[in-house]
Coordinates of C-alpha atoms in Angstrom, one line a residue:
M1 CA 86.6 25.0 129.3
S2 CA 87.2 27.0 126.2
K3 CA 89.7 25.6 123.6
K4 CA 93.1 27.1 122.8
V5 CA 93.1 29.7 120.0
K6 CA 95.6 29.8 117.1
I7 CA 96.0 33.0 115.3
V8 CA 97.0 32.5 111.7
A9 CA 97.8 34.8 108.8
D10 CA 98.9 34.2 105.2
S11 CA 102.6 35.1 104.6
T12 CA 101.3 38.4 102.9
C13 CA 100.8 39.7 106.5
D14 CA 104.4 41.2 106.2
L15 CA 105.1 41.1 110.1
N16 CA 108.7 41.1 111.4
S17 CA 110.0 38.0 113.3
D18 CA 109.8 39.8 116.6
L19 CA 106.0 40.5 116.4
L20 CA 105.2 37.0 115.2
E21 CA 107.1 35.5 118.0
R22 CA 105.9 37.9 120.7
Y23 CA 102.2 37.5 119.7
G24 CA 102.4 33.8 118.7
I25 CA 101.1 34.3 115.3
E26 CA 101.5 31.5 112.7
T27 CA 101.9 32.2 109.0
I28 CA 101.1 30.1 105.9
A29 CA 103.5 30.5 103.1
L30 CA 101.7 31.3 99.8
P31 CA 102.8 30.3 96.3
V32 CA 105.2 32.4 94.2
N33 CA 106.4 31.3 90.8
L34 CA 109.8 32.0 89.2
G35 CA 108.8 31.1 85.7
D36 CA 108.0 27.3 85.9
K37 CA 109.5 26.9 89.3
A38 CA 106.9 26.8 92.1
C39 CA 108.2 28.3 95.4
L40 CA 106.7 29.2 98.8
D41 CA 106.9 32.8 100.0
G42 CA 109.4 33.3 102.7
I43 CA 110.5 29.7 102.6
D44 CA 112.4 29.0 99.4
V45 CA 112.1 32.3 97.9
H46 CA 112.5 35.9 99.5
T47 CA 112.1 39.3 98.1
P48 CA 115.6 39.9 96.9
D49 CA 115.3 36.6 94.8
L50 CA 112.4 38.2 92.9
F51 CA 114.4 41.1 91.5
A52 CA 117.5 39.0 90.9
Y53 CA 115.2 36.7 88.7
Y54 CA 113.8 39.7 86.9
K55 CA 117.4 41.1 86.3
E56 CA 118.4 37.8 84.9
T57 CA 115.3 37.0 82.8
G58 CA 113.3 40.4 82.3
K59 CA 110.3 38.6 83.6
L60 CA 108.5 39.2 86.8
P61 CA 107.7 36.4 89.1
T62 CA 104.0 35.8 89.6
T63 CA 102.0 35.0 92.6
S64 CA 99.1 32.5 92.6
A65 CA 96.4 31.3 95.1
P66 CA 96.7 28.1 97.1
T67 CA 94.5 25.1 96.8
P68 CA 91.8 24.2 99.4
A69 CA 93.7 21.1 100.0
Y70 CA 96.8 23.1 100.9
Y71 CA 94.8 25.0 103.6
E72 CA 93.1 21.9 104.8
D73 CA 96.5 20.3 105.8
F74 CA 97.3 23.2 108.1
Y75 CA 93.7 23.2 109.6
Q76 CA 93.9 19.4 110.2
K77 CA 97.2 19.8 112.0
W78 CA 96.1 22.7 114.3
T79 CA 92.6 21.5 115.1
G80 CA 94.1 18.0 115.8
E81 CA 96.3 19.7 118.4
G82 CA 93.0 21.0 119.9
F83 CA 93.2 24.5 118.8
E84 CA 90.4 26.7 117.4
V85 CA 91.7 28.8 114.5
V86 CA 91.3 32.2 113.3
H87 CA 92.9 32.5 109.9
L88 CA 93.3 36.0 108.3
S89 CA 93.9 36.4 104.6
I90 CA 94.4 39.3 102.0
S91 CA 91.4 41.2 100.9
G92 CA 88.9 39.2 98.8
E93 CA 88.7 42.3 96.5
M94 CA 92.3 41.5 95.3
T95 CA 92.4 37.8 95.4
V96 CA 90.3 34.5 95.5
T97 CA 92.4 33.5 98.6
P98 CA 89.6 34.3 101.2
N99 CA 87.1 32.2 99.2
I100 CA 89.5 29.3 99.1
A101 CA 90.1 29.6 102.9
R102 CA 86.3 29.3 103.3
M103 CA 86.1 26.4 101.1
A104 CA 88.8 24.7 103.2
A105 CA 87.1 25.4 106.5
E106 CA 83.8 23.9 105.4
N107 CA 84.9 20.6 107.1
F108 CA 86.5 22.2 110.1
P109 CA 83.9 23.8 112.5
D110 CA 86.7 25.1 114.7
V111 CA 88.3 27.1 111.8
Y112 CA 87.2 30.8 111.4
P113 CA 88.5 32.3 108.0
V114 CA 88.6 36.2 108.2
D115 CA 88.9 38.3 105.0
S116 CA 91.1 41.1 106.4
R117 CA 89.9 43.6 103.7
N118 CA 93.6 44.7 103.6
V119 CA 97.1 43.7 102.4
S120 CA 100.6 43.5 103.8
S121 CA 101.0 44.8 107.2
G122 CA 97.3 46.1 107.2
M123 CA 96.6 42.3 107.5
G124 CA 99.4 42.0 110.0
M125 CA 97.9 44.7 112.1
L126 CA 94.7 42.8 112.4
A127 CA 96.7 39.6 113.2
V128 CA 98.3 41.4 116.1
Y129 CA 94.8 42.8 117.2
A130 CA 93.5 39.2 117.1
A131 CA 96.3 37.9 119.2
E132 CA 95.6 40.5 121.8
L133 CA 92.0 39.5 121.9
R134 CA 93.1 35.8 122.3
D135 CA 95.3 36.8 125.2
Q136 CA 92.2 38.4 126.7
G137 CA 90.5 35.0 126.8
L138 CA 88.0 35.5 123.8
S139 CA 86.9 32.5 121.8
A140 CA 87.9 32.2 118.1
A141 CA 84.2 33.0 117.1
E142 CA 84.4 36.2 119.2
I143 CA 87.8 37.2 117.7
A144 CA 86.8 36.6 114.1
D145 CA 83.8 38.9 114.6
K146 CA 85.7 41.7 116.3
V147 CA 88.5 41.5 113.7
R148 CA 86.0 41.9 110.7
E149 CA 84.6 44.9 112.4
Q150 CA 88.1 46.4 113.4
S151 CA 89.1 45.9 109.7
K152 CA 87.1 49.1 108.9
K153 CA 89.5 51.0 111.1
V154 CA 92.8 50.1 109.6
R155 CA 94.5 52.6 107.4
T156 CA 97.1 51.5 104.9
A157 CA 99.1 53.8 102.5
F158 CA 102.0 53.1 100.4
V159 CA 104.3 55.4 98.3
I160 CA 105.9 53.7 95.2
S161 CA 109.2 54.9 93.8
T162 CA 108.8 53.6 90.3
L163 CA 105.8 52.3 88.3
L164 CA 108.2 49.9 86.3
Y165 CA 106.8 46.9 88.2
M166 CA 103.2 47.9 88.0
Y167 CA 103.7 48.3 84.3
K168 CA 105.4 44.9 83.9
G169 CA 102.5 43.4 85.8
G170 CA 99.9 44.9 83.8
R171 CA 98.6 47.3 86.5
C172 CA 99.3 50.6 84.6
T173 CA 100.1 51.7 81.0
G174 CA 103.5 52.5 79.5
V175 CA 102.3 56.2 79.2
Q176 CA 101.4 56.4 82.8
M177 CA 104.8 54.9 83.7
L178 CA 106.7 57.3 81.4
G179 CA 104.7 60.3 82.6
A180 CA 105.5 59.5 86.2
N181 CA 109.2 59.0 85.5
L182 CA 109.4 62.3 83.5
L183 CA 107.6 64.4 86.1
N184 CA 109.3 62.6 89.1
L185 CA 106.0 61.5 90.3
K186 CA 105.5 58.9 93.0
P187 CA 101.9 57.5 93.5
C188 CA 100.4 57.0 96.9
I189 CA 98.4 53.9 96.9
E190 CA 95.8 53.2 99.6
V191 CA 93.4 50.4 100.7
Q192 CA 89.8 51.6 100.6
D193 CA 86.8 49.2 100.9
G194 CA 89.2 46.4 100.6
K195 CA 90.6 47.7 97.1
M196 CA 94.0 49.2 96.3
G197 CA 93.9 52.5 94.3
V198 CA 96.0 55.6 93.6
T199 CA 94.7 58.5 95.8
K200 CA 97.5 61.1 95.2
K201 CA 100.7 61.7 93.4
Y202 CA 103.6 63.3 95.1
R203 CA 106.6 65.0 93.4
G204 CA 110.2 64.7 94.7
N205 CA 112.7 62.3 96.1
L206 CA 111.5 59.3 98.2
E207 CA 112.4 60.8 101.6
S208 CA 110.4 64.0 100.9
V209 CA 107.5 62.2 99.4
V210 CA 107.4 59.7 102.4
C211 CA 107.2 62.6 104.8
Q212 CA 104.5 64.3 102.9
M213 CA 102.5 61.2 102.7
I214 CA 102.8 60.6 106.5
T215 CA 101.9 64.2 107.2
D216 CA 98.9 63.9 105.1
K217 CA 97.5 60.8 106.5
L218 CA 98.2 61.5 110.2
T219 CA 96.8 65.0 110.2
N220 CA 93.7 64.4 108.1
G221 CA 91.4 64.8 111.1
E222 CA 90.7 61.2 112.0
K223 CA 91.2 60.2 115.7
L224 CA 94.3 58.0 115.9
N225 CA 94.5 54.8 117.8
P226 CA 97.8 55.4 119.7
S227 CA 98.7 51.8 120.3
R228 CA 101.0 51.4 117.3
I229 CA 101.9 52.2 113.7
M230 CA 103.6 50.0 111.3
I231 CA 106.1 50.8 108.6
A232 CA 106.3 48.4 105.8
H233 CA 109.0 48.7 103.1
Y234 CA 111.3 47.1 100.7
D235 CA 114.8 48.6 100.1
A236 CA 113.6 52.1 101.1
G237 CA 117.1 52.8 102.7
E238 CA 118.1 53.6 106.3
K239 CA 117.9 57.5 105.6
V240 CA 114.3 57.3 104.5
L241 CA 113.3 55.0 107.2
A242 CA 114.9 57.4 109.8
A243 CA 113.2 60.4 108.3
A244 CA 109.8 58.5 108.4
Q245 CA 110.1 57.6 112.0
K246 CA 111.1 61.1 112.8
K247 CA 108.1 62.5 111.1
I248 CA 105.7 60.1 112.9
R249 CA 107.1 61.0 116.3
E250 CA 106.6 64.6 115.4
L251 CA 102.9 64.1 114.6
A252 CA 101.5 61.5 116.7
P253 CA 102.2 59.8 120.1
F254 CA 102.1 56.2 119.1
Q255 CA 103.3 53.7 121.7
E256 CA 105.2 51.7 119.2
I257 CA 106.6 52.0 115.7
D258 CA 107.1 48.6 114.1
I259 CA 109.3 48.2 111.1
N260 CA 108.3 45.3 108.7
D261 CA 109.8 44.1 105.4
T262 CA 107.3 43.6 102.6
G263 CA 107.3 40.0 101.4
C264 CA 107.2 38.6 98.0
S265 CA 103.6 39.3 97.2
V266 CA 103.6 43.0 97.7
S267 CA 107.1 43.5 96.5
V268 CA 106.7 41.9 93.2
H269 CA 103.9 44.4 92.2
C270 CA 105.5 47.6 93.8
G271 CA 109.3 47.0 93.5
P272 CA 112.2 48.5 95.5
G273 CA 111.9 51.8 97.3
T274 CA 108.3 51.2 98.4
L275 CA 107.3 52.4 101.8
G276 CA 104.0 52.3 103.5
I277 CA 102.4 53.2 106.8
I278 CA 99.7 51.2 108.6
Y279 CA 97.7 52.3 111.5
M280 CA 94.3 52.3 113.2
V281 CA 91.7 54.9 113.8
Q282 CA 89.1 55.3 116.6
G283 CA 85.4 55.8 116.4

């Protein structure tokens, strides 16, 4: 008889509570630092706290990788309960976290770490896919292999309202930030080959830019997987969210549109007024 399978994702998966509960996905909170104060994402610090801290101190919170021992405690608990574990983490092109997960899993033959090659709800999309495979009766090893293959078919694109937080975090220059502000430009950041990069710059207000980005992505000739699309955002506003959903419905027959709030790890780099779409393609 095959063992039960636990699907686990780092807290950077940015899935709403309904999806986590519906698909039985566990999350592991990652470290976030408010100055010298060490916190855990989604447990004792939440996204609004980041910007309250920045407003108060003028300093951005920072993220850090967990230790192998931190992961080992979770692995010990779940394998001790008789589970095989599939553990998804943020792209190894962006962080050392997948390497740490692999190190932690060396003494746990029933734990299968998976580098999602993605971020935010891009990883979350794969966690849901993994849970669906679990419910079809696949083993953890089979799920891990299929998720690694499916990661090539996940598309993640974000529009950012301001480059201030990228600048504060050292991810763009002051000249780039000033130029974007003067020209009312909003960059589109996409995940490609596990890396994030600016692929296009849009001009206009957030609602207009989001709709342009959605149109560009959903009509680029790729065959869409109609199962679901996710919108991940922080403080985009109800009007922008409604416009995004309307545009998606006009362009593609997705069976489900899921709305997720971005957690600390993404929001600290992108800032308020960030909105992304995440979906899968076929073929």
